[in-house]
Tab-separated table of C-alpha atoms in Angstrom:
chain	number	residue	atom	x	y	z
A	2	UNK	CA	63.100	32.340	45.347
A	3	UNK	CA	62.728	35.100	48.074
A	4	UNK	CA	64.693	34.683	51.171
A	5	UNK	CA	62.554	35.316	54.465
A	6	UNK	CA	65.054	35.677	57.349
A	7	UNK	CA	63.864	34.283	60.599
A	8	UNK	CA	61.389	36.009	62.691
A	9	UNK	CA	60.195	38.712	59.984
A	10	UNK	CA	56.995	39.598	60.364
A	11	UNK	CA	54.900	40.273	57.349
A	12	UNK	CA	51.644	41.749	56.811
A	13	UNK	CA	48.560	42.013	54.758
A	14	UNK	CA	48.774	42.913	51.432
A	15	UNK	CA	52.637	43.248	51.025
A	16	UNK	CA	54.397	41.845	47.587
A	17	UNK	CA	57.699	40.485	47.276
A	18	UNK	CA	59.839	39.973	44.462
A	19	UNK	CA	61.778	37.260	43.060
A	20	UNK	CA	65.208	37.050	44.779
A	21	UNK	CA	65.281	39.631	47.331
A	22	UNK	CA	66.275	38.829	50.658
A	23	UNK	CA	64.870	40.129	54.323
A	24	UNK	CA	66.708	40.475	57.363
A	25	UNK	CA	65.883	37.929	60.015
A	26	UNK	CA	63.586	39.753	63.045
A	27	UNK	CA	62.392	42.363	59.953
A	28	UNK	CA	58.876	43.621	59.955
A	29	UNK	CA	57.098	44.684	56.653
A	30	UNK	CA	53.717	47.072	56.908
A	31	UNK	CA	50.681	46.557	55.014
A	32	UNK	CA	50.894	46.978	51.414
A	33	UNK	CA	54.363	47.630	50.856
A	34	UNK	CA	55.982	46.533	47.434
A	35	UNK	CA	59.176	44.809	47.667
A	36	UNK	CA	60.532	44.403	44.163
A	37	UNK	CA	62.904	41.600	42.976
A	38	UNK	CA	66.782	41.637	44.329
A	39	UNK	CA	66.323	44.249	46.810
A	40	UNK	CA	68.163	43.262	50.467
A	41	UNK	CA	67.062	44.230	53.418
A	42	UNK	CA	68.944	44.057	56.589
A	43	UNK	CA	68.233	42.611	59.816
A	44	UNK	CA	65.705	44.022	62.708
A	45	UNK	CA	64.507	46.628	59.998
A	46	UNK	CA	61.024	48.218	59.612
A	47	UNK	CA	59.642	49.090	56.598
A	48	UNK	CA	56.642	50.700	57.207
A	49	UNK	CA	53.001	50.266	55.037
A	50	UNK	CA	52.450	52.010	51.873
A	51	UNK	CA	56.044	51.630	50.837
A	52	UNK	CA	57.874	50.415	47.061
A	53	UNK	CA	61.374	49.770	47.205
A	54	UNK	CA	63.238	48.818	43.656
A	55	UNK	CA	66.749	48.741	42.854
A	56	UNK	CA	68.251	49.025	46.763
A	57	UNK	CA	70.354	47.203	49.299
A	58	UNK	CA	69.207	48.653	52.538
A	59	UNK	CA	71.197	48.049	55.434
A	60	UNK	CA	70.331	46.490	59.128
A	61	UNK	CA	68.721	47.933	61.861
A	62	UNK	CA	66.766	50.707	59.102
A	63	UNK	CA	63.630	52.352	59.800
A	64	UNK	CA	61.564	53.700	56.886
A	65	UNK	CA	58.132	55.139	58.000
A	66	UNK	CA	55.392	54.956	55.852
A	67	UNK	CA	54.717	55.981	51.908
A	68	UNK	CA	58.926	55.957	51.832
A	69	UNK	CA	59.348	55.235	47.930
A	70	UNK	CA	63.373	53.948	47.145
A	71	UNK	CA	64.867	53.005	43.996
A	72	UNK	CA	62.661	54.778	41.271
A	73	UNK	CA	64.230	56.364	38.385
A	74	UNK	CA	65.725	59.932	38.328
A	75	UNK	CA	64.580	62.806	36.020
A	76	UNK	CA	66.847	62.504	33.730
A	77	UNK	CA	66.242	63.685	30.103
A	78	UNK	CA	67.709	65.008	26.876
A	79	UNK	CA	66.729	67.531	24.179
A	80	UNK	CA	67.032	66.650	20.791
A	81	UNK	CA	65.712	67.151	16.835
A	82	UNK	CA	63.319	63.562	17.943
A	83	UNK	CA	62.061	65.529	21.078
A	84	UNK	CA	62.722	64.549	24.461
A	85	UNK	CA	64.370	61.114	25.191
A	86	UNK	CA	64.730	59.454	28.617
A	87	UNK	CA	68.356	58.805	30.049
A	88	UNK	CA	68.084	55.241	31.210
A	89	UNK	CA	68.742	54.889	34.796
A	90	UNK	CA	70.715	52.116	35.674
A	91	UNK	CA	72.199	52.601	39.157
A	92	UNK	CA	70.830	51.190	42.438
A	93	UNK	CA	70.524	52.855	46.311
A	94	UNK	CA	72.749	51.623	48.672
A	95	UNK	CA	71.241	52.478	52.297
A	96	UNK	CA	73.868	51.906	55.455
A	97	UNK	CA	72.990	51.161	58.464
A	98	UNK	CA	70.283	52.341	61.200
A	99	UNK	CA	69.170	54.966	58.810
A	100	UNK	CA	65.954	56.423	59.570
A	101	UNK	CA	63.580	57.505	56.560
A	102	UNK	CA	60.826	59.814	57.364
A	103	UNK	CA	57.439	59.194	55.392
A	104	UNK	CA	57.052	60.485	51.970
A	105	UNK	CA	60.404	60.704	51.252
A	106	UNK	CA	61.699	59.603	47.705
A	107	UNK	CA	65.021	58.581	47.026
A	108	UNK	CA	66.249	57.757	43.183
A	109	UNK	CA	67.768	55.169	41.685
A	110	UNK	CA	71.113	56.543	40.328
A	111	UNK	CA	71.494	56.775	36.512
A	112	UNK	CA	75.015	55.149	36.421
A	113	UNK	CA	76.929	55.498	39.579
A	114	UNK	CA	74.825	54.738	42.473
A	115	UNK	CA	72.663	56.846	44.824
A	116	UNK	CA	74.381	56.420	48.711
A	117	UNK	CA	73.206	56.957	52.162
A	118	UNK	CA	75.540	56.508	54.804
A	119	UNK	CA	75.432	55.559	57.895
A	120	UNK	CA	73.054	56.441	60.844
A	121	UNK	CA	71.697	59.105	58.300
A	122	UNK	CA	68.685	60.442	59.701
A	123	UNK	CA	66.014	61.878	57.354
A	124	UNK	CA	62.951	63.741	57.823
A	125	UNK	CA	59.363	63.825	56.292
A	126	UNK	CA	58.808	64.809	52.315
A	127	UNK	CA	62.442	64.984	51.336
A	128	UNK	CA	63.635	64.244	47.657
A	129	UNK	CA	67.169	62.793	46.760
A	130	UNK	CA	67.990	62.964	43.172
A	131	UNK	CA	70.171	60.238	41.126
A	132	UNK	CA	73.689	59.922	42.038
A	133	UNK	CA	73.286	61.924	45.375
A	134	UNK	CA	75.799	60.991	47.909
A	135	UNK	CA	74.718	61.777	51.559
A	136	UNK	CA	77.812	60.483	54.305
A	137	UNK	CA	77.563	59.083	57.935
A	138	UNK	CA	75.777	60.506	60.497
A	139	UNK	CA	73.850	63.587	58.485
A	140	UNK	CA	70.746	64.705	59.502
A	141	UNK	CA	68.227	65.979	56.668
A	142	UNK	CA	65.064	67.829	58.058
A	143	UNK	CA	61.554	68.129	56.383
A	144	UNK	CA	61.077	69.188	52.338
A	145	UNK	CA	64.967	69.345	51.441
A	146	UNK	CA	65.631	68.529	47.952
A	147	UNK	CA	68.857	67.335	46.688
A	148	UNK	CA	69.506	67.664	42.587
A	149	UNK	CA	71.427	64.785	41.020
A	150	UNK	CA	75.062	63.997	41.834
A	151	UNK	CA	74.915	66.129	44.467
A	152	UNK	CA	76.971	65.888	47.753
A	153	UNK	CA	76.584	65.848	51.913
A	154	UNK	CA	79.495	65.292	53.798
A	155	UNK	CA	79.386	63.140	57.015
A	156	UNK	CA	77.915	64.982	60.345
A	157	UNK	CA	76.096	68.081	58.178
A	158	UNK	CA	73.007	69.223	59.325
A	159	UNK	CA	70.667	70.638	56.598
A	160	UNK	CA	67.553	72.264	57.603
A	161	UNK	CA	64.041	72.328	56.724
A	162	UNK	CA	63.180	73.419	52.753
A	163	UNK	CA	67.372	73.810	51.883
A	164	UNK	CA	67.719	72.756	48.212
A	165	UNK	CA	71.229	71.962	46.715
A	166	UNK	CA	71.627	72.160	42.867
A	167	UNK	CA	72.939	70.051	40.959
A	168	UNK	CA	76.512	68.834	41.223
A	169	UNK	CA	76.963	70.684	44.684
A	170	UNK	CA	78.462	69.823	47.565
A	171	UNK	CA	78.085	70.229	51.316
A	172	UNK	CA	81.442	69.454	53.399
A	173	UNK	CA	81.374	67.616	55.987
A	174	UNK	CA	80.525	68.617	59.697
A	175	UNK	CA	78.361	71.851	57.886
A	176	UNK	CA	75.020	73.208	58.970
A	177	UNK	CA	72.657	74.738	56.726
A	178	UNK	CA	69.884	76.962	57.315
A	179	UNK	CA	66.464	76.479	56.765
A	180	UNK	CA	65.421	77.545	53.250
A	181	UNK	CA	68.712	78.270	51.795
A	182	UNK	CA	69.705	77.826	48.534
A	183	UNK	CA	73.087	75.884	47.769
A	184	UNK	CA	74.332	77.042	43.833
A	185	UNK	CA	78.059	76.034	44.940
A	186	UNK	CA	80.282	74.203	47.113
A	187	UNK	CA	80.281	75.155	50.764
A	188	UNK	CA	83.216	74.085	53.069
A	189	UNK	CA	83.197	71.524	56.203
A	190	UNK	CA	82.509	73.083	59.432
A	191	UNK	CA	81.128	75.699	58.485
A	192	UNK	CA	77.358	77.401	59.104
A	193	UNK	CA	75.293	78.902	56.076
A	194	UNK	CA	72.184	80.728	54.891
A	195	UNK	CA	70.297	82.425	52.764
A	196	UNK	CA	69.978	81.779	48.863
A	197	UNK	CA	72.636	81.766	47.672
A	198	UNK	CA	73.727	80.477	50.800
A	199	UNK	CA	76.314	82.516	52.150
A	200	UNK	CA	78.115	81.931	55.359
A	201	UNK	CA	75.808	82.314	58.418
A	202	UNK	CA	77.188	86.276	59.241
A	203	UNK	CA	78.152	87.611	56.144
A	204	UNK	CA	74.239	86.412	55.420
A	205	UNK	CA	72.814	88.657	58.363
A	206	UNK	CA	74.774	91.126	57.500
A	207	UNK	CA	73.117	91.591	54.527
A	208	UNK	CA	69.578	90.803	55.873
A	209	UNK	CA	70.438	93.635	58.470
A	210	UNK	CA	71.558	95.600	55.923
A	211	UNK	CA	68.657	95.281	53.664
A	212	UNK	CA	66.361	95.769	56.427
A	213	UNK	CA	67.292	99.602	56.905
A	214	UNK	CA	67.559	100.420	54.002
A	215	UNK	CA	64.200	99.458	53.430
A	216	UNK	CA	63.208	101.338	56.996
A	217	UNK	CA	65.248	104.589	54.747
A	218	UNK	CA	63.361	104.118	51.744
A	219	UNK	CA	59.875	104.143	53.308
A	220	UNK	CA	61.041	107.017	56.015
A	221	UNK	CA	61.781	108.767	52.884
């Protein structure tokens, strides 16, 4: 009951599910796991080593290899029984020419679903929580991690090891530093750092700050 489009390409090893549908001129890598009703859009690679569950990817996508979409999100509660699992019942909904670096993982969301918009650009080893919602045009570099429900307006720029907590937001048109730390909302246009991230001069400030006090200290 799978739907082949025409000119898809399809190599060894690679499983697909009942009732999903590929994009005519799409190519598939080795071993890749395609699970039932996923879509996949036309002239889209989907490189080897690669499950997808639970998504509608758009046309024109390129996910390198060992990209893992659609899994559940860590969601649990406490209680007198122990710990019980939140079922996750959302999908991922992928735009168009998005590019997924490999390694990444992307959850399913738990009732709303997880978004990418697009010509979203993402980098190597990057993890997006359940319910995240990332707009057009962002670019995410390597080992960013985004907590569930989460929030990236379009054109941000996030740099390499930024986490957001949970329930954050980055506005639109924003750049983040490498390695900061995002505990609140930060507004569009802006640039930030540090952890908390602060904006991108009040930040060195401090750093400069910090710095002689500590050249004080040890003169002392």
């Amino acid at each position: 009951s799978a739907e082949i489009g025409e000119g898809c390409r399809i190599e060894a090893g690679v499983v697909i599910g009942a009732h999903a549908r590929i994009g005519k001129g799409t190519r598939i890598g080795a071993n890749t796991v395609i699970e039932h009703h996923v879509e996949i859009g036309e002239a889209s690679s989907i490189g080897a080593n690669c499950t997808l569950s639970h998504c509608l990817i758009g046309a024109r996508a390129l996910l390198h290899g060992g990209v893992h979409i659609g899994q559940d999100g860590f969601g649990f509660a406490p209680s007198k029984r122990g710990v019980i699992k939140v079922p996750q019942l959302g999908r991922v909904v992928i735009g168009h020419d998005v590019e997924i670096g490999s390694g990444t993982c992307i959850d399913r969301g738990a009732g709303p679903d997880t978004t990418i918009g697009h010509f979203t650009k993402i980098d190597n080893l990057v993890q997006i929580g359940h319910n995240v919602q990332i707009g057009n045009y962002v670019f995410i570099a390597a080992q960013a991690g985004f907590a569930g429900s989460s929030q990236v307006g379009d054109g941000a720029m996030v740099g390499g090891q930024v986490g957001l907590a949970g329930h954050t937001s980055i506005g639109a048109g924003a750049k983040i530093i490498a390695q900061s730390g995002i505990v609140h909302h930060l507004a569009p246009g802006g640039t930030y750092g540090g952890s908390p991230a602060l904006p991108a001069r009040e930040w060195h400030r401090q750093t400069v700050t910090i710095s002689k006090l500590s050249k004080k200290d040890a003169a002392e």
